[in-house]
């Protein structure tokens, strides 16, 4: 009996070892594809420094073949980081396929930046947790935010926060994402139990499962100052709300920064605490602008603030435009280091870049909303 028990245990260990090796092989590729009855196919994504065309194509094939998709991070490490330079077309095609797909769900339980942030934004259901750290790094890397991100930022509440996030890539937590509309559900702990329940839930009942597990509204103590502090929101509204050029907005941010630093000298403890919150957000935002190429800043600013481009946000043409723009920005020689003079000079260059991209990409179309940009 002992020998039989030992043999059974050995066989079990061998099966577990093979299963672990298979899981590790899938994790090494970054994609774990499994099919569940009456539910959705799951794609588990871990951190990647770079994604190449083969991995993007594999993800796109899964999007085309499955009834639905679940994207999730492994072990709380967060969603993947960025796509290799030169694969703008594959990146755009993958995000467009995800945007057009129904029954898509993303669980961002960790650091979510770059292409990972775009993947989350493109999904129908977007679940976050207290461990979520969300940041847009595209502008800092000399590119426009992806189309899915721009659509979410355009709908952000308050409106100025979407523009501030696009230009600075400031960090948000899970609570902030839920309050601004960047996420649909806040879950205190997206455990394996929730994943198992989602795997075997009919697609029509996913909303019921999420509503039962989420916390609404999220706990205020988990919020970052950028969203939870009315003083931060007021400072951003004074700097960004009125129609102005990017250089005017930067000057207003400098003014708000000086006011916040002056308030830090106050004798009242509560006043110093509020001023420190405002100062920290403004310092991070201004430093991020200084670290970003001026042409990418101006191009993103025009897309989000010029009402003539609103026609793109309600059509699939936005995905095509952003893919073409990022391809040109990646190869642009007119993307110098940040300075006030370069920021002013790049304003006209960004308008020319948008016009040339529209002519090259949409010359065969005659949509009234942007016809005047073509000719």
Tab-separated table of N, CA, C and O in Angstrom, residues 203-297:
chain	number	residue	atom	x	y	z
A	203	UNK	N	-21.439	35.273	-21.079
A	203	UNK	CA	-21.038	36.642	-21.422
A	203	UNK	C	-22.114	37.668	-21.081
A	203	UNK	O	-21.814	38.801	-20.724
A	204	UNK	N	-23.370	37.278	-21.190
A	204	UNK	CA	-24.452	38.221	-20.910
A	204	UNK	C	-24.570	38.561	-19.424
A	204	UNK	O	-25.258	39.520	-19.058
A	205	UNK	N	-23.918	37.765	-18.557
A	205	UNK	CA	-24.040	37.971	-17.108
A	205	UNK	C	-22.772	38.531	-16.471
A	205	UNK	O	-22.669	38.571	-15.240
A	206	UNK	N	-21.800	38.948	-17.288
A	206	UNK	CA	-20.534	39.446	-16.732
A	206	UNK	C	-20.776	40.690	-15.881
A	206	UNK	O	-20.167	40.860	-14.814
A	207	UNK	N	-21.665	41.569	-16.330
A	207	UNK	CA	-21.964	42.788	-15.558
A	207	UNK	C	-22.455	42.449	-14.157
A	207	UNK	O	-22.108	43.129	-13.185
A	208	UNK	N	-23.251	41.407	-14.035
A	208	UNK	CA	-23.796	41.021	-12.729
A	208	UNK	C	-22.674	40.589	-11.786
A	208	UNK	O	-22.632	40.981	-10.617
A	209	UNK	N	-21.742	39.784	-12.312
A	209	UNK	CA	-20.612	39.314	-11.491
A	209	UNK	C	-19.745	40.484	-11.052
A	209	UNK	O	-19.328	40.590	-9.890
A	210	UNK	N	-19.464	41.403	-11.965
A	210	UNK	CA	-18.605	42.539	-11.638
A	210	UNK	C	-19.280	43.458	-10.627
A	210	UNK	O	-18.634	43.923	-9.673
A	211	UNK	N	-20.549	43.723	-10.804
A	211	UNK	CA	-21.261	44.597	-9.862
A	211	UNK	C	-21.304	43.984	-8.464
A	211	UNK	O	-21.268	44.703	-7.463
A	212	UNK	N	-21.372	42.660	-8.399
A	212	UNK	CA	-21.417	41.994	-7.092
A	212	UNK	C	-20.063	42.052	-6.379
A	212	UNK	O	-19.995	42.080	-5.152
A	213	UNK	N	-18.977	42.088	-7.140
A	213	UNK	CA	-17.639	42.055	-6.543
A	213	UNK	C	-16.999	43.423	-6.382
A	213	UNK	O	-16.015	43.560	-5.650
A	214	UNK	N	-17.511	44.441	-7.073
A	214	UNK	CA	-16.835	45.733	-7.042
A	214	UNK	C	-17.285	46.567	-5.860
A	214	UNK	O	-18.309	46.293	-5.226
A	215	UNK	N	-16.497	47.596	-5.556
A	215	UNK	CA	-16.807	48.549	-4.503
A	215	UNK	C	-17.201	49.852	-5.175
A	215	UNK	O	-16.435	50.411	-5.963
A	216	UNK	N	-18.387	50.361	-4.885
A	216	UNK	CA	-18.847	51.590	-5.526
A	216	UNK	C	-19.501	52.496	-4.464
A	216	UNK	O	-20.481	52.108	-3.833
A	217	UNK	N	-18.983	53.707	-4.274
A	217	UNK	CA	-17.757	54.236	-4.871
A	217	UNK	C	-16.530	53.675	-4.164
A	217	UNK	O	-16.644	53.158	-3.042
A	218	UNK	N	-15.344	53.780	-4.781
A	218	UNK	CA	-14.118	53.292	-4.134
A	218	UNK	C	-13.811	54.087	-2.868
A	218	UNK	O	-14.241	55.239	-2.724
A	219	UNK	N	-13.066	53.503	-1.941
A	219	UNK	CA	-12.736	54.206	-0.696
A	219	UNK	C	-11.942	55.485	-0.961
A	219	UNK	O	-10.955	55.459	-1.699
A	220	UNK	N	-12.355	56.626	-0.403
A	220	UNK	CA	-11.649	57.893	-0.658
A	220	UNK	C	-10.187	57.866	-0.222
A	220	UNK	O	-9.356	58.538	-0.830
A	221	UNK	N	-9.857	57.106	0.830
A	221	UNK	CA	-8.488	57.123	1.329
A	221	UNK	C	-7.507	56.470	0.370
A	221	UNK	O	-6.289	56.578	0.549
A	222	UNK	N	-8.018	55.777	-0.668
A	222	UNK	CA	-7.131	55.157	-1.650
A	222	UNK	C	-6.881	56.069	-2.850
A	222	UNK	O	-6.156	55.707	-3.763
A	223	UNK	N	-7.486	57.252	-2.860
A	223	UNK	CA	-7.354	58.149	-4.003
A	223	UNK	C	-6.043	58.922	-3.944
A	223	UNK	O	-5.479	59.166	-2.878
A	224	UNK	N	-5.544	59.302	-5.127
A	224	UNK	CA	-4.370	60.161	-5.237
A	224	UNK	C	-4.831	61.621	-5.191
A	224	UNK	O	-5.961	61.933	-5.526
A	225	UNK	N	-3.947	62.554	-4.799
A	225	UNK	CA	-4.340	63.959	-4.700
A	225	UNK	C	-4.846	64.543	-6.010
A	225	UNK	O	-5.661	65.456	-6.015
A	226	UNK	N	-4.368	64.033	-7.145
A	226	UNK	CA	-4.737	64.622	-8.431
A	226	UNK	C	-6.241	64.579	-8.650
A	226	UNK	O	-6.804	65.436	-9.323
A	227	UNK	N	-6.932	63.590	-8.065
A	227	UNK	CA	-8.381	63.497	-8.237
A	227	UNK	C	-9.131	63.799	-6.948
A	227	UNK	O	-10.201	64.379	-6.974
A	228	UNK	N	-8.552	63.417	-5.801
A	228	UNK	CA	-9.300	63.530	-4.544
A	228	UNK	C	-9.300	64.946	-3.989
A	228	UNK	O	-10.199	65.325	-3.249
A	229	UNK	N	-8.290	65.764	-4.326
A	229	UNK	CA	-8.196	67.097	-3.756
A	229	UNK	C	-8.892	68.128	-4.640
A	229	UNK	O	-8.506	68.316	-5.798
A	230	UNK	N	-9.903	68.820	-4.125
A	230	UNK	CA	-10.555	69.868	-4.937
A	230	UNK	C	-9.612	71.026	-5.241
A	230	UNK	O	-9.791	71.734	-6.227
A	231	UNK	N	-8.601	71.228	-4.385
A	231	UNK	CA	-7.644	72.305	-4.623
A	231	UNK	C	-6.767	71.999	-5.838
A	231	UNK	O	-6.435	72.902	-6.616
A	232	UNK	N	-6.403	70.726	-6.024
A	232	UNK	CA	-5.643	70.345	-7.204
A	232	UNK	C	-6.494	70.528	-8.455
A	232	UNK	O	-6.032	71.080	-9.467
A	233	UNK	N	-7.744	70.070	-8.391
A	233	UNK	CA	-8.649	70.220	-9.537
A	233	UNK	C	-8.843	71.687	-9.893
A	233	UNK	O	-8.844	72.063	-11.074
A	234	UNK	N	-9.003	72.536	-8.873
A	234	UNK	CA	-9.192	73.969	-9.122
A	234	UNK	C	-7.960	74.578	-9.790
A	234	UNK	O	-8.077	75.401	-10.705
A	235	UNK	N	-6.771	74.178	-9.341
A	235	UNK	CA	-5.533	74.697	-9.936
A	235	UNK	C	-5.420	74.281	-11.401
A	235	UNK	O	-5.021	75.083	-12.260
A	236	UNK	N	-5.775	73.035	-11.699
A	236	UNK	CA	-5.714	72.561	-13.083
A	236	UNK	C	-6.741	73.262	-13.956
A	236	UNK	O	-6.473	73.580	-15.117
A	237	UNK	N	-7.920	73.515	-13.408
A	237	UNK	CA	-8.951	74.204	-14.186
A	237	UNK	C	-8.534	75.635	-14.512
A	237	UNK	O	-8.769	76.129	-15.611
A	238	UNK	N	-7.889	76.306	-13.569
A	238	UNK	CA	-7.423	77.670	-13.838
A	238	UNK	C	-6.346	77.676	-14.920
A	238	UNK	O	-6.240	78.614	-15.711
A	239	UNK	N	-5.549	76.624	-14.969
A	239	UNK	CA	-4.442	76.583	-15.926
A	239	UNK	C	-4.866	76.075	-17.300
A	239	UNK	O	-4.324	76.511	-18.314
A	240	UNK	N	-5.851	75.149	-17.349
A	240	UNK	CA	-6.139	74.463	-18.597
A	240	UNK	C	-7.530	74.679	-19.155
A	240	UNK	O	-7.770	74.359	-20.319
A	241	UNK	N	-8.460	75.226	-18.371
A	241	UNK	CA	-9.851	75.213	-18.799
A	241	UNK	C	-10.112	76.108	-20.001
A	241	UNK	O	-10.754	75.716	-20.959
A	242	UNK	N	-9.609	77.324	-19.965
A	242	UNK	CA	-9.878	78.265	-21.053
A	242	UNK	C	-9.066	77.902	-22.291
A	242	UNK	O	-7.964	77.356	-22.196
A	243	UNK	N	-9.624	78.191	-23.453
A	243	UNK	CA	-8.915	77.939	-24.703
A	243	UNK	C	-7.642	78.782	-24.744
A	243	UNK	O	-7.690	80.001	-24.606
A	244	UNK	N	-6.536	78.139	-24.955
A	244	UNK	CA	-5.253	78.838	-24.983
A	244	UNK	C	-4.251	77.970	-25.719
A	244	UNK	O	-4.504	76.798	-25.999
A	245	UNK	N	-3.113	78.555	-26.013
A	245	UNK	CA	-2.047	77.772	-26.630
A	245	UNK	C	-1.334	76.978	-25.545
A	245	UNK	O	-1.484	77.229	-24.346
A	246	UNK	N	-0.535	76.023	-25.971
A	246	UNK	CA	0.190	75.181	-25.018
A	246	UNK	C	1.197	75.997	-24.217
A	246	UNK	O	1.413	75.737	-23.030
A	247	UNK	N	1.789	77.000	-24.843
A	247	UNK	CA	2.758	77.833	-24.124
A	247	UNK	C	2.064	78.655	-23.046
A	247	UNK	O	2.599	78.862	-21.951
A	248	UNK	N	0.805	79.124	-23.322
A	248	UNK	CA	0.037	79.849	-22.302
A	248	UNK	C	-0.311	78.934	-21.130
A	248	UNK	O	-0.267	79.355	-19.967
A	249	UNK	N	-0.679	77.702	-21.442
A	249	UNK	CA	-1.010	76.738	-20.388
A	249	UNK	C	0.204	76.466	-19.508
A	249	UNK	O	0.101	76.388	-18.275
A	250	UNK	N	1.385	76.334	-20.134
A	250	UNK	CA	2.605	76.102	-19.363
A	250	UNK	C	2.894	77.289	-18.448
A	250	UNK	O	3.282	77.100	-17.278
A	251	UNK	N	2.695	78.517	-18.942
A	251	UNK	CA	2.905	79.699	-18.106
A	251	UNK	C	1.944	79.714	-16.923
A	251	UNK	O	2.320	80.078	-15.798
A	252	UNK	N	0.686	79.304	-17.155
A	252	UNK	CA	-0.278	79.250	-16.055
A	252	UNK	C	0.100	78.180	-15.034
A	252	UNK	O	-0.103	78.363	-13.825
A	253	UNK	N	0.629	77.059	-15.514
A	253	UNK	CA	1.086	76.022	-14.580
A	253	UNK	C	2.235	76.542	-13.727
A	253	UNK	O	2.309	76.245	-12.520
A	254	UNK	N	3.151	77.322	-14.329
A	254	UNK	CA	4.230	77.946	-13.557
A	254	UNK	C	3.656	78.868	-12.486
A	254	UNK	O	4.132	78.881	-11.328
A	255	UNK	N	2.623	79.643	-12.855
A	255	UNK	CA	2.005	80.568	-11.897
A	255	UNK	C	1.375	79.814	-10.736
A	255	UNK	O	1.558	80.172	-9.558
A	256	UNK	N	0.626	78.759	-11.047
A	256	UNK	CA	0.013	77.943	-9.987
A	256	UNK	C	1.078	77.282	-9.117
A	256	UNK	O	0.901	77.143	-7.902
A	257	UNK	N	2.183	76.891	-9.724
A	257	UNK	CA	3.282	76.280	-8.969
A	257	UNK	C	3.883	77.279	-7.986
A	257	UNK	O	4.146	76.936	-6.819
A	258	UNK	N	4.072	78.540	-8.430
A	258	UNK	CA	4.620	79.563	-7.528
A	258	UNK	C	3.655	79.856	-6.383
A	258	UNK	O	4.075	80.026	-5.231
A	259	UNK	N	2.352	79.911	-6.684
A	259	UNK	CA	1.367	80.150	-5.625
A	259	UNK	C	1.375	79.030	-4.591
A	259	UNK	O	1.274	79.277	-3.382
A	260	UNK	N	1.481	77.784	-5.078
A	260	UNK	CA	1.495	76.651	-4.152
A	260	UNK	C	2.743	76.664	-3.286
A	260	UNK	O	2.681	76.376	-2.077
A	261	UNK	N	3.872	77.014	-3.875
A	261	UNK	CA	5.117	77.057	-3.089
A	261	UNK	C	5.089	78.191	-2.070
A	261	UNK	O	5.659	78.069	-0.978
A	262	UNK	N	4.447	79.301	-2.434
A	262	UNK	CA	4.305	80.400	-1.475
A	262	UNK	C	3.436	79.983	-0.291
A	262	UNK	O	3.717	80.333	0.865
A	263	UNK	N	2.383	79.224	-0.581
A	263	UNK	CA	1.489	78.767	0.487
A	263	UNK	C	2.174	77.780	1.418
A	263	UNK	O	1.748	77.605	2.563
A	264	UNK	N	3.246	77.139	0.933
A	264	UNK	CA	3.982	76.213	1.796
A	264	UNK	C	4.661	76.924	2.962
A	264	UNK	O	5.033	76.294	3.955
A	265	UNK	N	4.844	78.238	2.826
A	265	UNK	CA	5.469	79.009	3.894
A	265	UNK	C	4.467	79.434	4.963
A	265	UNK	O	4.823	80.112	5.928
A	266	UNK	N	3.190	79.062	4.756
A	266	UNK	CA	2.151	79.465	5.695
A	266	UNK	C	2.372	78.846	7.067
A	266	UNK	O	2.946	77.761	7.209
A	267	UNK	N	1.895	79.566	8.078
A	267	UNK	CA	2.024	79.063	9.451
A	267	UNK	C	0.970	77.996	9.757
A	267	UNK	O	1.159	77.181	10.673
A	268	UNK	N	-0.132	77.984	9.012
A	268	UNK	CA	-1.216	77.039	9.297
A	268	UNK	C	-0.860	75.660	8.734
A	268	UNK	O	-0.535	75.529	7.548
A	269	UNK	N	-0.952	74.652	9.597
A	269	UNK	CA	-0.575	73.298	9.177
A	269	UNK	C	-1.484	72.807	8.053
A	269	UNK	O	-1.012	72.223	7.076
A	270	UNK	N	-2.795	73.056	8.164
A	270	UNK	CA	-3.732	72.567	7.154
A	270	UNK	C	-3.459	73.227	5.802
A	270	UNK	O	-3.528	72.575	4.745
A	271	UNK	N	-3.128	74.522	5.819
A	271	UNK	CA	-2.822	75.228	4.568
A	271	UNK	C	-1.582	74.647	3.915
A	271	UNK	O	-1.532	74.457	2.690
A	272	UNK	N	-0.566	74.353	4.711
A	272	UNK	CA	0.665	73.762	4.160
A	272	UNK	C	0.398	72.394	3.563
A	272	UNK	O	0.943	72.037	2.518
A	273	UNK	N	-0.467	71.600	4.211
A	273	UNK	CA	-0.774	70.266	3.715
A	273	UNK	C	-1.476	70.334	2.361
A	273	UNK	O	-1.127	69.597	1.423
A	274	UNK	N	-2.450	71.229	2.220
A	274	UNK	CA	-3.157	71.381	0.951
A	274	UNK	C	-2.222	71.901	-0.133
A	274	UNK	O	-2.257	71.440	-1.279
A	275	UNK	N	-1.371	72.859	0.229
A	275	UNK	CA	-0.438	73.418	-0.746
A	275	UNK	C	0.564	72.378	-1.203
A	275	UNK	O	0.985	72.374	-2.365
A	276	UNK	N	0.944	71.477	-0.307
A	276	UNK	CA	1.902	70.427	-0.670
A	276	UNK	C	1.288	69.469	-1.685
A	276	UNK	O	1.971	69.022	-2.620
A	277	UNK	N	0.000	69.152	-1.529
A	277	UNK	CA	-0.674	68.292	-2.503
A	277	UNK	C	-0.662	68.934	-3.892
A	277	UNK	O	-0.337	68.294	-4.888
A	278	UNK	N	-1.032	70.215	-3.955
A	278	UNK	CA	-1.065	70.926	-5.236
A	278	UNK	C	0.338	71.014	-5.827
A	278	UNK	O	0.544	70.775	-7.022
A	279	UNK	N	1.309	71.349	-4.986
A	279	UNK	CA	2.677	71.513	-5.462
A	279	UNK	C	3.237	70.212	-6.025
A	279	UNK	O	3.915	70.208	-7.060
A	280	UNK	N	2.962	69.098	-5.365
A	280	UNK	CA	3.486	67.808	-5.828
A	280	UNK	C	2.952	67.460	-7.211
A	280	UNK	O	3.693	67.005	-8.093
A	281	UNK	N	1.638	67.656	-7.428
A	281	UNK	CA	1.032	67.336	-8.723
A	281	UNK	C	1.584	68.243	-9.812
A	281	UNK	O	1.941	67.788	-10.908
A	282	UNK	N	1.684	69.549	-9.519
A	282	UNK	CA	2.183	70.490	-10.520
A	282	UNK	C	3.655	70.254	-10.822
A	282	UNK	O	4.077	70.352	-11.983
A	283	UNK	N	4.445	69.952	-9.803
A	283	UNK	CA	5.873	69.673	-10.027
A	283	UNK	C	6.049	68.471	-10.943
A	283	UNK	O	6.859	68.497	-11.876
A	284	UNK	N	5.283	67.406	-10.674
A	284	UNK	CA	5.378	66.199	-11.502
A	284	UNK	C	4.949	66.493	-12.941
A	284	UNK	O	5.593	66.063	-13.899
A	285	UNK	N	3.861	67.270	-13.092
A	285	UNK	CA	3.370	67.575	-14.423
A	285	UNK	C	4.327	68.436	-15.227
A	285	UNK	O	4.599	68.163	-16.406
A	286	UNK	N	4.867	69.478	-14.603
A	286	UNK	CA	5.796	70.371	-15.310
A	286	UNK	C	7.084	69.644	-15.669
A	286	UNK	O	7.622	69.809	-16.771
A	287	UNK	N	7.586	68.820	-14.754
A	287	UNK	CA	8.796	68.036	-15.055
A	287	UNK	C	8.557	67.096	-16.232
A	287	UNK	O	9.443	66.897	-17.076
A	288	UNK	N	7.351	66.508	-16.299
A	288	UNK	CA	7.038	65.595	-17.402
A	288	UNK	C	6.973	66.342	-18.729
A	288	UNK	O	7.446	65.844	-19.760
A	289	UNK	N	6.406	67.553	-18.722
A	289	UNK	CA	6.360	68.358	-19.945
A	289	UNK	C	7.768	68.710	-20.401
A	289	UNK	O	8.100	68.658	-21.587
A	290	UNK	N	8.626	69.057	-19.460
A	290	UNK	CA	10.014	69.391	-19.795
A	290	UNK	C	10.771	68.189	-20.357
A	290	UNK	O	11.757	68.368	-21.091
A	291	UNK	N	10.312	66.985	-20.030
A	291	UNK	CA	11.001	65.775	-20.504
A	291	UNK	C	10.418	65.259	-21.819
A	291	UNK	O	10.877	64.226	-22.321
A	292	UNK	N	9.424	65.952	-22.378
A	292	UNK	CA	8.736	65.461	-23.575
A	292	UNK	C	9.168	66.249	-24.812
A	292	UNK	O	9.384	67.458	-24.736
A	293	UNK	N	9.272	65.590	-25.963
A	293	UNK	CA	9.573	66.290	-27.210
A	293	UNK	C	8.456	67.263	-27.569
A	293	UNK	O	7.277	66.905	-27.523
A	294	UNK	N	8.784	68.509	-27.933
A	294	UNK	CA	7.756	69.530	-28.189
A	294	UNK	C	6.776	69.165	-29.296
A	294	UNK	O	5.588	69.481	-29.198
A	295	UNK	N	7.239	68.482	-30.366
A	295	UNK	CA	6.342	68.177	-31.475
A	295	UNK	C	5.244	67.207	-31.051
A	295	UNK	O	4.077	67.359	-31.437
A	296	UNK	N	5.594	66.207	-30.248
A	296	UNK	CA	4.590	65.265	-29.747
A	296	UNK	C	3.606	65.970	-28.817
A	296	UNK	O	2.398	65.693	-28.835
A	297	UNK	N	4.099	66.904	-27.994
A	297	UNK	CA	3.224	67.665	-27.105
A	297	UNK	C	2.212	68.478	-27.904
A	297	UNK	O	1.002	68.447	-27.625
